[in-house]
Short mmCIF file of C-alpha atoms in Angstrom, two decimals:
data_model
loop_
_atom_site.label_atom_id
_atom_site.label_comp_id
_atom_site.label_asym_id
_atom_site.label_seq_id
_atom_site.Cartn_x
_atom_site.Cartn_y
_atom_site.Cartn_z
CA UNK A 1 0.68 16.90 -20.07
CA UNK A 2 4.46 16.97 -19.92
CA UNK A 3 6.00 14.98 -22.79
CA UNK A 4 7.21 11.51 -21.91
CA UNK A 5 10.63 10.19 -22.73
CA UNK A 6 11.03 7.46 -25.35
CA UNK A 7 10.76 4.93 -22.54
CA UNK A 8 7.24 4.76 -21.14
CA UNK A 9 6.95 6.18 -17.65
CA UNK A 10 6.20 3.58 -15.00
CA UNK A 11 4.59 4.75 -11.76
CA UNK A 12 4.35 2.50 -8.72
CA UNK A 13 1.60 2.83 -6.12
CA UNK A 14 1.33 1.46 -2.61
CA UNK A 15 -2.02 -0.17 -1.77
CA UNK A 16 -3.18 0.21 1.87
CA UNK A 17 -4.12 3.80 2.69
CA UNK A 18 -2.82 4.95 -0.71
CA UNK A 19 -5.16 3.32 -3.23
CA UNK A 20 -7.58 1.73 -0.75
CA UNK A 21 -8.92 2.65 2.67
CA UNK A 22 -8.23 -0.72 4.24
CA UNK A 23 -9.11 0.30 7.80
CA UNK A 24 -12.70 -1.09 7.92
CA UNK A 25 -11.75 -4.47 6.47
CA UNK A 26 -8.58 -4.90 8.51
CA UNK A 27 -10.37 -3.88 11.69
CA UNK A 28 -13.08 -6.47 11.02
CA UNK A 29 -10.44 -9.14 10.42
CA UNK A 30 -8.68 -8.44 13.70
CA UNK A 31 -11.99 -8.46 15.58
CA UNK A 32 -12.72 -11.90 14.10
CA UNK A 33 -9.19 -13.14 14.78
CA UNK A 34 -9.57 -12.08 18.39
CA UNK A 35 -12.92 -13.85 18.65
CA UNK A 36 -11.62 -17.08 17.11
CA UNK A 37 -8.47 -17.26 19.20
CA UNK A 38 -9.71 -15.81 22.47
CA UNK A 39 -6.81 -13.34 22.37
CA UNK A 40 -7.32 -9.67 23.15
CA UNK A 41 -6.47 -7.45 20.14
CA UNK A 42 -7.09 -3.71 20.11
CA UNK A 43 -8.34 -3.49 16.52
CA UNK A 44 -8.85 0.27 16.77
CA UNK A 45 -5.19 0.69 17.65
CA UNK A 46 -4.07 -1.67 14.88
CA UNK A 47 -5.65 0.43 12.13
CA UNK A 48 -3.78 3.54 13.25
CA UNK A 49 -0.46 2.02 12.21
CA UNK A 50 -1.09 0.27 8.90
CA UNK A 51 1.75 -0.16 6.45
CA UNK A 52 4.25 -2.70 7.79
CA UNK A 53 3.78 -6.43 7.11
CA UNK A 54 1.11 -8.45 8.89
CA UNK A 55 3.58 -10.33 11.07
CA UNK A 56 4.97 -7.05 12.40
CA UNK A 57 1.55 -6.36 13.92
CA UNK A 58 0.80 -9.90 15.07
CA UNK A 59 3.88 -9.99 17.31
CA UNK A 60 2.15 -7.39 19.50
CA UNK A 61 -0.63 -9.86 20.34
CA UNK A 62 0.69 -13.41 20.00
CA UNK A 63 3.81 -15.29 21.16
CA UNK A 64 6.46 -15.98 18.52
CA UNK A 65 5.58 -19.67 18.26
CA UNK A 66 2.04 -18.80 17.08
CA UNK A 67 2.82 -16.04 14.58
CA UNK A 68 2.97 -18.19 11.44
CA UNK A 69 -0.29 -19.96 12.28
CA UNK A 70 -2.03 -16.69 13.09
CA UNK A 71 -0.81 -15.12 9.84
CA UNK A 72 -2.19 -18.10 7.91
CA UNK A 73 -5.53 -17.86 9.70
CA UNK A 74 -5.78 -14.11 9.12
CA UNK A 75 -5.04 -14.47 5.41
CA UNK A 76 -7.54 -17.31 5.11
CA UNK A 77 -10.30 -15.20 6.71
CA UNK A 78 -9.38 -12.01 4.89
CA UNK A 79 -11.15 -12.40 1.51
CA UNK A 80 -14.58 -13.08 3.00
CA UNK A 81 -14.31 -10.36 5.67
CA UNK A 82 -12.18 -7.52 4.36
CA UNK A 83 -12.51 -7.19 0.60
CA UNK A 84 -16.07 -5.96 0.22
CA UNK A 85 -15.71 -3.75 3.34
CA UNK A 86 -12.81 -1.80 1.80
CA UNK A 87 -13.44 1.26 -0.42
CA UNK A 88 -11.10 2.96 -2.84
CA UNK A 89 -9.37 6.09 -1.60
CA UNK A 90 -10.54 9.36 -3.18
CA UNK A 91 -8.77 9.82 -6.49
CA UNK A 92 -7.42 6.26 -6.71
CA UNK A 93 -8.99 5.34 -10.04
CA UNK A 94 -8.23 8.76 -11.48
CA UNK A 95 -4.57 8.44 -10.47
CA UNK A 96 -4.19 5.16 -12.35
CA UNK A 97 -6.04 6.63 -15.34
CA UNK A 98 -3.79 9.70 -15.32
CA UNK A 99 -0.71 7.49 -15.69
CA UNK A 100 -2.33 5.65 -18.59
CA UNK A 101 -3.43 8.90 -20.22
CA UNK A 102 0.20 10.02 -20.09
CA UNK A 103 1.24 6.89 -21.98
CA UNK A 104 2.68 5.25 -18.89
CA UNK A 105 2.33 2.04 -16.90
CA UNK A 106 0.87 1.82 -13.39
CA UNK A 107 1.99 -0.93 -11.01
CA UNK A 108 1.08 -1.71 -7.41
CA UNK A 109 3.85 -2.64 -4.97
CA UNK A 110 2.58 -3.50 -1.52
CA UNK A 111 3.46 -5.28 1.71
CA UNK A 112 0.06 -6.99 1.59
CA UNK A 113 -0.22 -10.70 0.76
CA UNK A 114 -0.32 -10.60 -3.03
CA UNK A 115 -3.45 -12.73 -3.64
CA UNK A 116 -5.46 -10.52 -1.26
CA UNK A 117 -4.08 -7.35 -2.83
CA UNK A 118 -5.30 -8.56 -6.21
CA UNK A 119 -8.75 -9.33 -4.77
CA UNK A 120 -9.09 -5.76 -3.55
CA UNK A 121 -8.18 -4.28 -6.91
CA UNK A 122 -10.45 -6.65 -8.81
CA UNK A 123 -13.37 -5.89 -6.49
CA UNK A 124 -12.91 -2.14 -6.97
CA UNK A 125 -12.36 -2.35 -10.72
CA UNK A 126 -8.86 -0.88 -10.50
CA UNK A 127 -6.63 -2.49 -13.10
CA UNK A 128 -2.90 -1.79 -12.78
CA UNK A 129 -0.42 -3.30 -15.21
CA UNK A 130 1.16 -5.42 -12.48
CA UNK A 131 0.63 -6.20 -8.79
CA UNK A 132 3.58 -7.21 -6.62
CA UNK A 133 2.94 -8.10 -2.98
CA UNK A 134 4.82 -9.13 0.14
CA UNK A 135 7.40 -6.33 -0.12
CA UNK A 136 7.91 -3.73 2.59
CA UNK A 137 9.99 -0.56 2.86
CA UNK A 138 13.42 -0.90 1.24
CA UNK A 139 12.46 -4.27 -0.29
CA UNK A 140 9.87 -2.50 -2.43
CA UNK A 141 12.83 -1.26 -4.43
CA UNK A 142 13.24 -4.81 -5.80
CA UNK A 143 9.98 -4.55 -7.76
CA UNK A 144 10.40 -0.87 -8.58
CA UNK A 145 13.79 -1.54 -10.15
CA UNK A 146 12.59 -4.67 -11.93
CA UNK A 147 9.72 -2.75 -13.55
CA UNK A 148 11.74 0.38 -14.21
CA UNK A 149 9.54 2.61 -12.05
CA UNK A 150 10.58 6.26 -12.08
CA UNK A 151 7.99 7.31 -9.49
CA UNK A 152 6.61 5.60 -6.39
CA UNK A 153 3.51 6.86 -4.58
CA UNK A 154 2.83 5.85 -0.98
CA UNK A 155 1.54 7.00 2.38
CA UNK A 156 4.20 5.69 4.76
CA UNK A 157 7.81 6.56 5.52
CA UNK A 158 8.57 2.96 4.54
CA UNK A 159 7.30 3.80 1.06
CA UNK A 160 9.62 6.78 0.93
CA UNK A 161 12.54 4.55 1.86
CA UNK A 162 11.58 2.08 -0.85
CA UNK A 163 11.44 4.81 -3.46
CA UNK A 164 14.79 6.17 -2.33
CA UNK A 165 16.41 2.73 -2.49
CA UNK A 166 15.14 2.37 -6.07
CA UNK A 167 16.25 5.90 -7.01
CA UNK A 168 12.62 6.65 -7.86
CA UNK A 169 10.88 10.00 -7.32
CA UNK A 170 9.03 9.75 -4.02
CA UNK A 171 5.47 11.07 -4.07
CA UNK A 172 3.89 10.81 -0.62
CA UNK A 173 0.21 11.17 0.20
CA UNK A 174 -0.80 12.16 3.72
CA UNK A 175 -3.69 9.71 3.89
CA UNK A 176 -2.12 7.05 6.11
CA UNK A 177 -0.53 6.92 9.56
CA UNK A 178 2.32 9.32 8.74
CA UNK A 179 1.62 13.08 8.73
CA UNK A 180 2.91 15.31 5.96
CA UNK A 181 5.84 16.63 7.95
CA UNK A 182 7.06 13.16 8.84
CA UNK A 183 6.88 12.08 5.20
CA UNK A 184 8.83 15.13 4.10
CA UNK A 185 11.44 14.61 6.81
CA UNK A 186 11.83 11.00 5.63
CA UNK A 187 12.88 12.27 2.21
CA UNK A 188 9.72 12.47 0.12
CA UNK A 189 10.25 14.65 -2.94
CA UNK A 190 6.68 15.93 -2.78
CA UNK A 191 3.80 15.45 -0.33
CA UNK A 192 0.20 15.60 -1.58
CA UNK A 193 -2.88 15.80 0.60
CA UNK A 194 -4.36 12.79 -1.22
CA UNK A 195 -4.53 11.17 -4.65
CA UNK A 196 -7.02 13.71 -5.96
CA UNK A 197 -3.99 15.99 -6.35
CA UNK A 198 -1.97 13.41 -8.27
CA UNK A 199 -3.20 14.00 -11.86
CA UNK A 200 -2.31 17.71 -11.67
CA UNK A 201 1.08 16.83 -10.19
CA UNK A 202 1.72 14.29 -12.93
CA UNK A 203 0.83 16.77 -15.65
CA UNK A 204 3.70 18.97 -14.46
CA UNK A 205 6.16 16.17 -13.75
CA UNK A 206 9.25 16.00 -15.91
CA UNK A 207 11.13 12.67 -15.81
CA UNK A 208 14.67 13.15 -14.65
#
């Protein structure tokens, strides 16, 4: 393991499609939302473009005047429908453990509604040092800077932009909607196939 600096390394992780495979749970939620509202929603299409905030997806299916109410309804339904249906991504627990083994802190910074993000992690037995929700793309830099994160790991070009804004090392995993080439073109410092490659990467990482 590369030696750490005197200041403990803090690594941030995205949640959806980075630490958890949220597709089954989110799909089930949109199917139920469609059934309750009588509004057509292509749930299979929705789960191909996960990453941005909930309201960014809802505007594709509901008029502007209904967005806030639909977001509230979705979040209310979410715990009972989505949490137990959502597995951890391969290597997720090991990635968090690798940061701890290196003497560092692991935080989760996600666009997901924070209470629901915490439910996922609790259900899966993944215990980061902090969970910060409701931040997307460049706004993720707010939490990364506040917590002194030197590295941010995510699956979306929005995650790369957040890392860049925070002057954090951008580690991208090609497990979400953005292919490896797109992540690299967006400015990722390194692109991994998935989190199973993260412990080996971390062992060679030298804080800048």
